PDB file of C-alpha atoms in Angstrom:
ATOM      1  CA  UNK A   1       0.087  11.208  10.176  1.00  0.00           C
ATOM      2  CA  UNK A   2      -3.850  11.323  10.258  1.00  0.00           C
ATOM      3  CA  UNK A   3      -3.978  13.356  13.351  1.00  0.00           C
ATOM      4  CA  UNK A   4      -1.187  15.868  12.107  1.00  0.00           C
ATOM      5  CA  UNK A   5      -1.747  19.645  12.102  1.00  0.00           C
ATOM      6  CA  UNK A   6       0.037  22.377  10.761  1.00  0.00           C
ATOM      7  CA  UNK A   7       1.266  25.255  12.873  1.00  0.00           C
ATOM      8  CA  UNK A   8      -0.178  28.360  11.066  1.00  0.00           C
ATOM      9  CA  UNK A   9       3.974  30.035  11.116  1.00  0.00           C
ATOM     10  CA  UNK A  10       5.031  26.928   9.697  1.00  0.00           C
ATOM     11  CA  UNK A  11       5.213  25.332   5.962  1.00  0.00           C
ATOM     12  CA  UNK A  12       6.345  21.814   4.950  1.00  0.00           C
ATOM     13  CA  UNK A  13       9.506  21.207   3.326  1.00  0.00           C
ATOM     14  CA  UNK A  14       9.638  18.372   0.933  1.00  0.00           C
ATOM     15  CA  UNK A  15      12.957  16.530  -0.121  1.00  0.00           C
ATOM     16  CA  UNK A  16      15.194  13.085  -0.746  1.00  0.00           C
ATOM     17  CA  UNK A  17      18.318  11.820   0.765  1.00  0.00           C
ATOM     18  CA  UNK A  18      19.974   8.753   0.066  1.00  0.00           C
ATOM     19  CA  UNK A  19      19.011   5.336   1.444  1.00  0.00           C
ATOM     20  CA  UNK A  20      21.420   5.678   4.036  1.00  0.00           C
ATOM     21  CA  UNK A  21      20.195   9.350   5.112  1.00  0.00           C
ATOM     22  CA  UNK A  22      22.408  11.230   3.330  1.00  0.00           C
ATOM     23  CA  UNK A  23      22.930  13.945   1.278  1.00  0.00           C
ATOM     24  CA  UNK A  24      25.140  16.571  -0.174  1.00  0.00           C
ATOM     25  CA  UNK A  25      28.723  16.639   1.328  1.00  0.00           C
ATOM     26  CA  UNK A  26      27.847  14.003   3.352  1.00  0.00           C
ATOM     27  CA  UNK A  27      25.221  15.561   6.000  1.00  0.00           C
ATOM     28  CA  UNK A  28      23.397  13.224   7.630  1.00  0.00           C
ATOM     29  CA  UNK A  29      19.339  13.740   8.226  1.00  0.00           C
ATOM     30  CA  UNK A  30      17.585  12.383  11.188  1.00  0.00           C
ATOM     31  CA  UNK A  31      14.531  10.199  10.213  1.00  0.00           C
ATOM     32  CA  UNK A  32      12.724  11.917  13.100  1.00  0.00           C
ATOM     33  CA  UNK A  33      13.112  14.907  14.714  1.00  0.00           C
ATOM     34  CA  UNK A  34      15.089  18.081  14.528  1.00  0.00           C
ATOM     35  CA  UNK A  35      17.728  18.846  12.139  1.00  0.00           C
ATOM     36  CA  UNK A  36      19.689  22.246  11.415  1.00  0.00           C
ATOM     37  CA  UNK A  37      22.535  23.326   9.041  1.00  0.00           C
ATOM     38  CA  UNK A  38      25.941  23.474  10.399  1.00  0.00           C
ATOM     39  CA  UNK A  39      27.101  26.242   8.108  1.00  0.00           C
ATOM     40  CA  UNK A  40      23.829  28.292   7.842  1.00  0.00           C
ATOM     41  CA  UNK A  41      24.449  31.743   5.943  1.00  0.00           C
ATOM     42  CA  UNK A  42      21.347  33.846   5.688  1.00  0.00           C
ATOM     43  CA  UNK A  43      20.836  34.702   1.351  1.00  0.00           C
ATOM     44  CA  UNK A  44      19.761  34.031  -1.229  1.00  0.00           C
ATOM     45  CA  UNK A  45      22.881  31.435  -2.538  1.00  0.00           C
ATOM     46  CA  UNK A  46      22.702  27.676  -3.407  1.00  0.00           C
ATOM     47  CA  UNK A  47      24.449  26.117  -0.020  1.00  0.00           C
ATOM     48  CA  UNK A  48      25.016  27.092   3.490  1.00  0.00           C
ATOM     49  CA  UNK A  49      22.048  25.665   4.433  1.00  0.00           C
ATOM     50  CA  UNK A  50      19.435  22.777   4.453  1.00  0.00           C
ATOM     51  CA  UNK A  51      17.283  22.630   1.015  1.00  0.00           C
ATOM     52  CA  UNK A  52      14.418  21.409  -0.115  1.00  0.00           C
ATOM     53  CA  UNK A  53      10.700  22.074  -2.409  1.00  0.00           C
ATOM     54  CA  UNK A  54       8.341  24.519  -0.453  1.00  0.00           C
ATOM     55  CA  UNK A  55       4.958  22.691  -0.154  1.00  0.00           C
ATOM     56  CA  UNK A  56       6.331  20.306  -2.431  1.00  0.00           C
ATOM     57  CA  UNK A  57       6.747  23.061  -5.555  1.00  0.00           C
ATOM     58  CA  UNK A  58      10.703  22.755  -7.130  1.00  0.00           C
ATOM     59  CA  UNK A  59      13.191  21.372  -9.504  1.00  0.00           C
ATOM     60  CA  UNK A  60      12.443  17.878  -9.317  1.00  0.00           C
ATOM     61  CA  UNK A  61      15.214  17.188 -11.487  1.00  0.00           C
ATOM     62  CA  UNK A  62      17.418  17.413  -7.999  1.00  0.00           C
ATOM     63  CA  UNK A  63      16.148  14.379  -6.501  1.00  0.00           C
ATOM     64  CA  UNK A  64      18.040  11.246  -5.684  1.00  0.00           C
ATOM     65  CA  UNK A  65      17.456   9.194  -8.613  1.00  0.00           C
ATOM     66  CA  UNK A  66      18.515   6.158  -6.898  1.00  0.00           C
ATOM     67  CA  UNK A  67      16.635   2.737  -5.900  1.00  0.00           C
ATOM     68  CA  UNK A  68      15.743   3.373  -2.439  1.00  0.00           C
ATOM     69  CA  UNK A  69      15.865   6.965  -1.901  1.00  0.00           C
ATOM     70  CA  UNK A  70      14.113   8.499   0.893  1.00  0.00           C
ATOM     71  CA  UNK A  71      11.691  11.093   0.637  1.00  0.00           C
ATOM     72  CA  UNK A  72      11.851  13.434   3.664  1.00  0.00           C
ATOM     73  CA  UNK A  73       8.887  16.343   4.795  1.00  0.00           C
ATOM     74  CA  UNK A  74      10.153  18.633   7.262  1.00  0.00           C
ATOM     75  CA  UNK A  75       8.311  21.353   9.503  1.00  0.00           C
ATOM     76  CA  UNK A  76       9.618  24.667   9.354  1.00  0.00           C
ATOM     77  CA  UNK A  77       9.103  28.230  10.339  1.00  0.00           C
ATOM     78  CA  UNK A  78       7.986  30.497   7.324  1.00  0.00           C
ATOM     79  CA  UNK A  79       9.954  33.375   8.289  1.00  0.00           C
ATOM     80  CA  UNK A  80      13.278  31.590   7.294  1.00  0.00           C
ATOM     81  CA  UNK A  81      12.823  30.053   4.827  1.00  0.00           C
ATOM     82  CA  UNK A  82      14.567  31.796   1.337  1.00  0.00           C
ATOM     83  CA  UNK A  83      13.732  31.526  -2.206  1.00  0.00           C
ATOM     84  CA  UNK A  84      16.649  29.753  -4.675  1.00  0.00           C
ATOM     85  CA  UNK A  85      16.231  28.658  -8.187  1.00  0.00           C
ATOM     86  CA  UNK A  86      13.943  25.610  -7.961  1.00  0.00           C
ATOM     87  CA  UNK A  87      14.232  25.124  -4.317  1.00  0.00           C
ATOM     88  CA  UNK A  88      13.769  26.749  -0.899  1.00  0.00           C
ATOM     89  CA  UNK A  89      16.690  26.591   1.659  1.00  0.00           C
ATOM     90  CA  UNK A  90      16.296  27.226   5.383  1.00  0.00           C
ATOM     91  CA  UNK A  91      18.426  26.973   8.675  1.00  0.00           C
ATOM     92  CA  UNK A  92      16.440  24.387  10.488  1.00  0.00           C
ATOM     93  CA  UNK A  93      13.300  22.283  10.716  1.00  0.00           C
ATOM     94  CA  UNK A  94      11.931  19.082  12.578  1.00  0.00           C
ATOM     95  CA  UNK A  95      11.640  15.900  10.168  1.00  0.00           C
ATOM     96  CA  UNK A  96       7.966  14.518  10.619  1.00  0.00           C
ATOM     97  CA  UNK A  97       8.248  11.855   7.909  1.00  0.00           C
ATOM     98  CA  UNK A  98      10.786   9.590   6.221  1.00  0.00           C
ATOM     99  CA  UNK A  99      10.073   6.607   3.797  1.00  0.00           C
ATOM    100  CA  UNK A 100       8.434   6.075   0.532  1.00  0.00           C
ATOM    101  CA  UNK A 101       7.299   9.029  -1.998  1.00  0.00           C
ATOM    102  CA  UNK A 102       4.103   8.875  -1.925  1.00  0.00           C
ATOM    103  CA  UNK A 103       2.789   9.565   1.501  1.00  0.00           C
ATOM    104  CA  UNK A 104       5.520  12.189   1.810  1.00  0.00           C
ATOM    105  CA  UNK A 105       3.662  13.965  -1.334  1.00  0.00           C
ATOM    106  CA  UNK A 106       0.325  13.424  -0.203  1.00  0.00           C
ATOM    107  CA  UNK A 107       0.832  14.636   3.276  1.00  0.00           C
ATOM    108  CA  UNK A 108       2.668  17.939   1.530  1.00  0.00           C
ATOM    109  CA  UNK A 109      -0.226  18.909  -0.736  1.00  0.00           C
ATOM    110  CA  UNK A 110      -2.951  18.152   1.411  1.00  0.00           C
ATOM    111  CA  UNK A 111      -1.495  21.177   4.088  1.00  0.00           C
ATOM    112  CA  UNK A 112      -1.022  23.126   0.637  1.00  0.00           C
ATOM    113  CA  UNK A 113      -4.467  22.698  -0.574  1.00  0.00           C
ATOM    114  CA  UNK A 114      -5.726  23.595   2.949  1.00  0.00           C
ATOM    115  CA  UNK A 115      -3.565  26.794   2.615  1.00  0.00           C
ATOM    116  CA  UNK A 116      -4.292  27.892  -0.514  1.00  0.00           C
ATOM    117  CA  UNK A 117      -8.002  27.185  -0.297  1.00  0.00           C
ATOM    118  CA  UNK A 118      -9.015  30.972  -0.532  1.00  0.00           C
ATOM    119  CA  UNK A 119      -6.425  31.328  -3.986  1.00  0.00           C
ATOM    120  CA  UNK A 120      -8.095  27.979  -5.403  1.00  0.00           C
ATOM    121  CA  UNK A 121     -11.992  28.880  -4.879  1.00  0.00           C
ATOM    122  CA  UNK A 122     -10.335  32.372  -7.008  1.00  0.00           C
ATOM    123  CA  UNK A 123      -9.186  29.863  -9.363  1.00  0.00           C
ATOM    124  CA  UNK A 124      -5.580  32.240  -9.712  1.00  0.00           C
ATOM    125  CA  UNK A 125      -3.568  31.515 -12.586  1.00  0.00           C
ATOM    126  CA  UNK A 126       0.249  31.922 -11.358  1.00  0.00           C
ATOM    127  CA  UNK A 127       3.884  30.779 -11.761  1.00  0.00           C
ATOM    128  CA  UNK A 128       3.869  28.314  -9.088  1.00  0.00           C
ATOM    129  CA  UNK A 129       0.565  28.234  -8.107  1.00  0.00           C
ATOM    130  CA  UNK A 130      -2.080  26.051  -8.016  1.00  0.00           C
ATOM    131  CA  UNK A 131      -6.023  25.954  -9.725  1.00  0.00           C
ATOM    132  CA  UNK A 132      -8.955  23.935  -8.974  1.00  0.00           C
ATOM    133  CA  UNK A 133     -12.716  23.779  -9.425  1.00  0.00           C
ATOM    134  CA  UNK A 134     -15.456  22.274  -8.260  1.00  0.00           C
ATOM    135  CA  UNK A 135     -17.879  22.051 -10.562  1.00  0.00           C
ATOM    136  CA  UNK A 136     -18.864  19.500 -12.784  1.00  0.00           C
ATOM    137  CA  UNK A 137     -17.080  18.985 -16.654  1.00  0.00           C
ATOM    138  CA  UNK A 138     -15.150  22.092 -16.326  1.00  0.00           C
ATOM    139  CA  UNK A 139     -11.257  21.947 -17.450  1.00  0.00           C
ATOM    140  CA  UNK A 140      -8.363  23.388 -15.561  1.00  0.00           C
ATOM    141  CA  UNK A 141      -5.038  24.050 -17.167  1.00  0.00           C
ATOM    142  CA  UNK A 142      -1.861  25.257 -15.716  1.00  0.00           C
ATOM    143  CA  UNK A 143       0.790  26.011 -18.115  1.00  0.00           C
ATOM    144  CA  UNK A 144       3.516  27.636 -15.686  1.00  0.00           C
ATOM    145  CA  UNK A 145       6.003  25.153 -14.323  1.00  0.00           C
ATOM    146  CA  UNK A 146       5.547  24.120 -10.685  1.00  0.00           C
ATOM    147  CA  UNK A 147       2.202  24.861 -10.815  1.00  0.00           C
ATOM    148  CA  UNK A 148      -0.363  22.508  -9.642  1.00  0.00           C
ATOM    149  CA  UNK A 149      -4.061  21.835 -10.984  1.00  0.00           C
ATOM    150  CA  UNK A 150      -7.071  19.980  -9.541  1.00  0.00           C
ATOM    151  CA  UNK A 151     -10.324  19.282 -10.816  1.00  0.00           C
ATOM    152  CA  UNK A 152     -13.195  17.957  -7.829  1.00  0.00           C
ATOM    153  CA  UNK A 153     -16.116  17.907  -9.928  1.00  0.00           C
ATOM    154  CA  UNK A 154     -17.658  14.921 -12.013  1.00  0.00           C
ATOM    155  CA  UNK A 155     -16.204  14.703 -15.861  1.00  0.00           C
ATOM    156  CA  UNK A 156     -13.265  17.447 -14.580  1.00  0.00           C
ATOM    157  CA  UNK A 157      -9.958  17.299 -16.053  1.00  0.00           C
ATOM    158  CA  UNK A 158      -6.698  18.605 -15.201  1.00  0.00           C
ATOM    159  CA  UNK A 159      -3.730  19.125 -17.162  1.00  0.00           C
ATOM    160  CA  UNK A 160      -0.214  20.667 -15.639  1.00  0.00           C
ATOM    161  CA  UNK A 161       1.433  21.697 -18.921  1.00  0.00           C
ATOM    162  CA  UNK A 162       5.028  22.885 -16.882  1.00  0.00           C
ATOM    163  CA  UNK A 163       7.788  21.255 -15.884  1.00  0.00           C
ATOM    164  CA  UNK A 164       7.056  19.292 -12.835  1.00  0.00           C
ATOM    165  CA  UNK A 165       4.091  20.111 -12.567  1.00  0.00           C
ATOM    166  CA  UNK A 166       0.828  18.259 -10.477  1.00  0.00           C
ATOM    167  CA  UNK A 167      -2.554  17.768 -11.717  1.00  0.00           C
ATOM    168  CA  UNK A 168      -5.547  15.858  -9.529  1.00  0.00           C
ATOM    169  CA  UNK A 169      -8.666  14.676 -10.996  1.00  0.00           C
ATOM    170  CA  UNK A 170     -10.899  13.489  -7.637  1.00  0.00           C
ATOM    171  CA  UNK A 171     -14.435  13.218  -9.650  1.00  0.00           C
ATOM    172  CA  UNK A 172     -16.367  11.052 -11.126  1.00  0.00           C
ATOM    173  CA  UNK A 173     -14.563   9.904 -14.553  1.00  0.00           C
ATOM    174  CA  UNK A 174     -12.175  12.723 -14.201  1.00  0.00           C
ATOM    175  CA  UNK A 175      -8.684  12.861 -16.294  1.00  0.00           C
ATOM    176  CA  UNK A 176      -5.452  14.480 -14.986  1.00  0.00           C
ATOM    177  CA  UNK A 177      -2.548  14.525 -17.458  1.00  0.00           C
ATOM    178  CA  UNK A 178       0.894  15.828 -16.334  1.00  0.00           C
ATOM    179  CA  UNK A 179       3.086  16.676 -19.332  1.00  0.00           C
ATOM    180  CA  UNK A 180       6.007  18.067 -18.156  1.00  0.00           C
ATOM    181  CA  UNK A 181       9.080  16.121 -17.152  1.00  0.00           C
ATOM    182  CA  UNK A 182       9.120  14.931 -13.264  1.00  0.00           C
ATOM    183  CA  UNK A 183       5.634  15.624 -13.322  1.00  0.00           C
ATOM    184  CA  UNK A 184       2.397  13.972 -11.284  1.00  0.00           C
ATOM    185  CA  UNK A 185      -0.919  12.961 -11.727  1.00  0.00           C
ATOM    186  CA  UNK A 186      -3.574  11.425  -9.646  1.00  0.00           C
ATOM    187  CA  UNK A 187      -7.245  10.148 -11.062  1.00  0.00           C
ATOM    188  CA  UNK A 188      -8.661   8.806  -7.712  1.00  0.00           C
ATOM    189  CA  UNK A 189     -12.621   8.881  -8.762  1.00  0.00           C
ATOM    190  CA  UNK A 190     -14.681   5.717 -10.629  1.00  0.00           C
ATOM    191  CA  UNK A 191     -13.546   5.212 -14.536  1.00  0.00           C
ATOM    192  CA  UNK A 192     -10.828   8.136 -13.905  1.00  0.00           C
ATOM    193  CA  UNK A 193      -7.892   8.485 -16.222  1.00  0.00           C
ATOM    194  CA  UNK A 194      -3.965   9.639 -15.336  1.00  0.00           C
ATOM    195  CA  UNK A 195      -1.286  10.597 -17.500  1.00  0.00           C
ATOM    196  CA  UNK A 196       2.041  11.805 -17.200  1.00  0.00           C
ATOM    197  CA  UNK A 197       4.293  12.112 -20.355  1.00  0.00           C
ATOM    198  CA  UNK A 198       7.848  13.941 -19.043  1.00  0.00           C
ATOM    199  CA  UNK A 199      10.608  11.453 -17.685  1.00  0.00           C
ATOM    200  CA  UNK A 200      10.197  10.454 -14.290  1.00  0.00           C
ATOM    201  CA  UNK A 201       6.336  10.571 -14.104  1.00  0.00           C
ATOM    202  CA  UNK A 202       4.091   9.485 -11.423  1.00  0.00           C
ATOM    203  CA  UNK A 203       1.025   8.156 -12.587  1.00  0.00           C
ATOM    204  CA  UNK A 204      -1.783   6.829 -10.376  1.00  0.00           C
ATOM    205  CA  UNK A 205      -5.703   6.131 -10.691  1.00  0.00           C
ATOM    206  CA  UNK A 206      -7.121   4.428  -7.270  1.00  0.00           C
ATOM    207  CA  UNK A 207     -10.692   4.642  -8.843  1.00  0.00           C
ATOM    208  CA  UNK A 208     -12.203   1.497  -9.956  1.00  0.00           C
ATOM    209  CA  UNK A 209     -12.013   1.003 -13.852  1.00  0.00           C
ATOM    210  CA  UNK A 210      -9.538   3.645 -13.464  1.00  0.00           C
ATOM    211  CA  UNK A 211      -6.346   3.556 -16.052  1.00  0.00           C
ATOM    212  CA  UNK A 212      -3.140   5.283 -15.067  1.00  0.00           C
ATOM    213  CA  UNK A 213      -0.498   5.668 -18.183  1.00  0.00           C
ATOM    214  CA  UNK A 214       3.903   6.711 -17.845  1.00  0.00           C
ATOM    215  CA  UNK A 215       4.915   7.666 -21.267  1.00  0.00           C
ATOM    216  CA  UNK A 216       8.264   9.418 -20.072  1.00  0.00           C
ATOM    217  CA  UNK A 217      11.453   6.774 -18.897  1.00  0.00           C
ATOM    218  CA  UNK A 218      12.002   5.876 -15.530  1.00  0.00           C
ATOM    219  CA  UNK A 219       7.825   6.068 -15.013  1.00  0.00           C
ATOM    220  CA  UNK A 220       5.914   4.549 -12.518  1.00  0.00           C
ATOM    221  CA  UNK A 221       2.371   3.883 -13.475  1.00  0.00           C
ATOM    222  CA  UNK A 222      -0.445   2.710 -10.534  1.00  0.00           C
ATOM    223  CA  UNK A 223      -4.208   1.391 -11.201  1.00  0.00           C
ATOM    224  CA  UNK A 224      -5.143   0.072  -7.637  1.00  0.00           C
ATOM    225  CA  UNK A 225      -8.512  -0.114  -8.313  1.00  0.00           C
ATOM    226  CA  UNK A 226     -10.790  -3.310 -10.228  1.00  0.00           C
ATOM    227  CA  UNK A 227      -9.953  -3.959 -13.974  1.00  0.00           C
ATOM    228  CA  UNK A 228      -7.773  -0.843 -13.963  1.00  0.00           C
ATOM    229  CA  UNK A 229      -4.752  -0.748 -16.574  1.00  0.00           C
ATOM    230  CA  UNK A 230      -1.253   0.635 -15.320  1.00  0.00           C
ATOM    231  CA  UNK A 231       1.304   1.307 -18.396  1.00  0.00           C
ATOM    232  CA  UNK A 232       4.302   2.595 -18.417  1.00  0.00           C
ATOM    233  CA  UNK A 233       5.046   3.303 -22.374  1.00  0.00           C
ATOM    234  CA  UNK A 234       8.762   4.867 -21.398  1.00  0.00           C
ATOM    235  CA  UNK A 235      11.683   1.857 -20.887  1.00  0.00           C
ATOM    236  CA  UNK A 236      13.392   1.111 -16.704  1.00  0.00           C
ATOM    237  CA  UNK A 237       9.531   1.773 -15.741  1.00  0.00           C
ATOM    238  CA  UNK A 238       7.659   0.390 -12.730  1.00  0.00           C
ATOM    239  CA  UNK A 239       3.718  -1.014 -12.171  1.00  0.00           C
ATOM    240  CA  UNK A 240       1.220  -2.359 -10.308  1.00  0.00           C
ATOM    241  CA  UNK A 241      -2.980  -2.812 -10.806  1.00  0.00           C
ATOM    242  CA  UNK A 242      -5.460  -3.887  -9.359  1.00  0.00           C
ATOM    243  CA  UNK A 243      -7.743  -7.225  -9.330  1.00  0.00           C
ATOM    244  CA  UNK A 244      -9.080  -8.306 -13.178  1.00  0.00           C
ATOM    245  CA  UNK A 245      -6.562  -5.774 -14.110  1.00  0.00           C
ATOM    246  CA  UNK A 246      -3.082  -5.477 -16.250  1.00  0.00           C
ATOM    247  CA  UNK A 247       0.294  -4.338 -16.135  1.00  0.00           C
ATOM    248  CA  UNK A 248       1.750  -3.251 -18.690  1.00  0.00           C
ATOM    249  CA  UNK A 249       5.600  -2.463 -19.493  1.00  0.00           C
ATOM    250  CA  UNK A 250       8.403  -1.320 -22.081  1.00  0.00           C
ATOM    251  CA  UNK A 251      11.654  -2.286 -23.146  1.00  0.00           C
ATOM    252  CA  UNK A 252      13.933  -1.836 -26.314  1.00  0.00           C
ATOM    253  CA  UNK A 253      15.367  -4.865 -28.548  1.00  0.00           C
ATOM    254  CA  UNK A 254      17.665  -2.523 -30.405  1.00  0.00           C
ATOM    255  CA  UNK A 255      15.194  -1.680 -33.023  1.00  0.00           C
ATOM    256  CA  UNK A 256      11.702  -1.103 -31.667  1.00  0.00           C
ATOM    257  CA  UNK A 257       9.859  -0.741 -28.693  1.00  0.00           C
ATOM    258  CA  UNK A 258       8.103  -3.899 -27.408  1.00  0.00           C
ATOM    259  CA  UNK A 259       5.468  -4.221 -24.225  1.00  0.00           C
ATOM    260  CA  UNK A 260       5.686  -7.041 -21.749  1.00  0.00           C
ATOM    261  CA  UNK A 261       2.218  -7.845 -20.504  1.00  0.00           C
ATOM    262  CA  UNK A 262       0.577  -9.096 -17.143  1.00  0.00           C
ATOM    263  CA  UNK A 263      -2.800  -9.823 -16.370  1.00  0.00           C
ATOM    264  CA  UNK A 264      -3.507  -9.987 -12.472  1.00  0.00           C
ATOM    265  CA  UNK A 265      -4.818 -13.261 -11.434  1.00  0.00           C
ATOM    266  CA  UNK A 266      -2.660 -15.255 -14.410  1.00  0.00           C
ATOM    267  CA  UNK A 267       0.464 -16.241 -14.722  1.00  0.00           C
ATOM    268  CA  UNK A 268       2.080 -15.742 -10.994  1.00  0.00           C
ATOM    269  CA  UNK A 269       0.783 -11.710 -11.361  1.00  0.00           C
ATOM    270  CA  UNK A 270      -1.187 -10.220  -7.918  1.00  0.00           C
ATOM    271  CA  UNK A 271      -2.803  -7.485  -8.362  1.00  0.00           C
ATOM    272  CA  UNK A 272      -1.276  -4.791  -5.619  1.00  0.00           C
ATOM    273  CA  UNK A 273       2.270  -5.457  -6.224  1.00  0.00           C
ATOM    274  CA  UNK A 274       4.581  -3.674  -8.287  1.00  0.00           C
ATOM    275  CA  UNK A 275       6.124  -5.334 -11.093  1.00  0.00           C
ATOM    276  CA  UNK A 276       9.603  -4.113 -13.446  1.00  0.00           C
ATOM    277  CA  UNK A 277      11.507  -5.902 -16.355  1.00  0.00           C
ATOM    278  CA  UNK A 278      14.635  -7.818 -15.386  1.00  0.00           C
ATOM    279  CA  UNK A 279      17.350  -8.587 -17.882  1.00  0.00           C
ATOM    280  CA  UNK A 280      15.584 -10.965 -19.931  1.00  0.00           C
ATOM    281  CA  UNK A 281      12.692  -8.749 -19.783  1.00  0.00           C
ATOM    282  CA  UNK A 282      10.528 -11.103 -17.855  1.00  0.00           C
ATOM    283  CA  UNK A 283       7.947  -8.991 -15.251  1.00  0.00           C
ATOM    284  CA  UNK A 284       9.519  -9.873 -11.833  1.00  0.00           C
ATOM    285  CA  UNK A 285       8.587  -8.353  -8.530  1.00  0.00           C
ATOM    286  CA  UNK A 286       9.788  -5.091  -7.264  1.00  0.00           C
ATOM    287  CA  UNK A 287       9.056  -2.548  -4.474  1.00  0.00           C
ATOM    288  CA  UNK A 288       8.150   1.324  -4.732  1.00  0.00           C
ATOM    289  CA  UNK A 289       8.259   2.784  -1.016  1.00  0.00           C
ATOM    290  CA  UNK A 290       5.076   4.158  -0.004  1.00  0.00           C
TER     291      UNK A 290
END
């Protein structure tokens, strides 16, 4: 998708179906290519119609939940697309991506960043919106839910307060902490930090010495980069680090929490693969579609 550019009528539509392409009442989604709602009624109901997260923004809480789901962007024309509670529905669109979560997300908020650009220099405050700066040690908060906040700048931090909300912390030693349940956050400069505390968290620092922490269940937690720490604090979590680095995961014994450790490099652990707890609560090998 390098080479991808978004018509300026059009948005991106982000989604899930089951493994198997499917979704509500049984409608089928292309991997590729155009799709359209059989029963498409023009309002402002739940139904009659194809659904989805505008640029990514929604009720994350309506995802597939299930190993294996696919996460689905899909081109569509602004000008019909309507506004439900936590969601978007339209009449058609053309699939451009189907597979793992994260490349569907980042292709979806790089086209909103490059849309919003003129809103984020005006650093704009609003329900559903998103905040950045640029320059160095200054703080964004966003404390809406489905808003979004990024910090560029060296020592910046981000925090998305809301329910699934997004922070991104690209500087130097930067922290991004998403608190809200379903929520995201990315650390991708040197020695960054990224934290999200809600259920169903995405954590990930890519940054070397960069720690990325899941406190919510059902967490996935990803430090990619050299001596970076992945933990995942919430039980049925998933993680992977990088080389000289550690996994770290949580289970219950029916009276406490207790932590599994894994250092890469020892004991059968590689750094770059993701790792779970099986029955016994051993760290086996898993997958997380990219």
């Amino acid at each position: 998708m390098k080479n991808y550019q978004l018509p300026a009528d059009k948005v991106l539509i982000l989604r899930t179906c089951k493994n198997d392409m499917s979704s509500y009442n049984g409608f089928i989604w292309p991997e590729s290519g155009f799709v359209e709602a059989p029963d498409w009624n023009d309002d402002t109901k739940c139904g009659h119609g194809l659904h989805g997260w505008l640029f990514g923004s929604g009720d994350y809480d309506l995802k597939y939940k299930e190993v294996g789901a696919k996460w689905l962007v899909v081109e569509v024309e602004a000008n019909q697309v309507r506004e439900l509670k936590g969601k978007v529905k339209f009449k058609n669109g053309t699939v451009i991506y189907s597979g793992g979560y994260k490349t569907a997300y980042d292709l979806v908020m790089k086209w909103f960043w490059i849309r919003h650009a003129a809103e984020l220099k005006a650093m704009e405050l609003v329900d559903g919106a998103a905040t950045t700066s640029s320059e160095d040690g200054v703080s964004v908060v966003t404390t809406k839910d489905k808003s979004h906040a990024s910090a560029t700048g060296y020592y910046g931090h981000a925090s998305a307060t809301g329910y699934s909300g997004h922070a991104s912390a690209t500087g130097y030693s930067g922290h991004a902490s998403a608190t809200g349940e379903s929520g995201h956050a990315s650390a991708t400069g040197e020695s960054g930090h990224a934290s999200a505390t809600g259920n169903y968290g995405h954590a990930s620092a890519t940054g070397y010495s960069g720690h990325a922490s899941a406190t919510g269940n059902y967490g996935h937690a990803s430090a990619t980069g050299n001596y970076g720490h992945a933990v995942v604090l919430g039980q049925y979590g998933k993680a992977q680090c990088g080389e000289n680095g550690a996994v770290i995961l949580t289970y219950w014994d029916g009276k406490r929490l207790r932590h599994i450790v894994g250092y890469a490099g020892e004991g059968g652990i590689e750094s770059g693969k993701w790792y779970m707890l099986n029955g016994k609560n051993e760290l086996i090998e898993t997958t997380v579609e990219k």
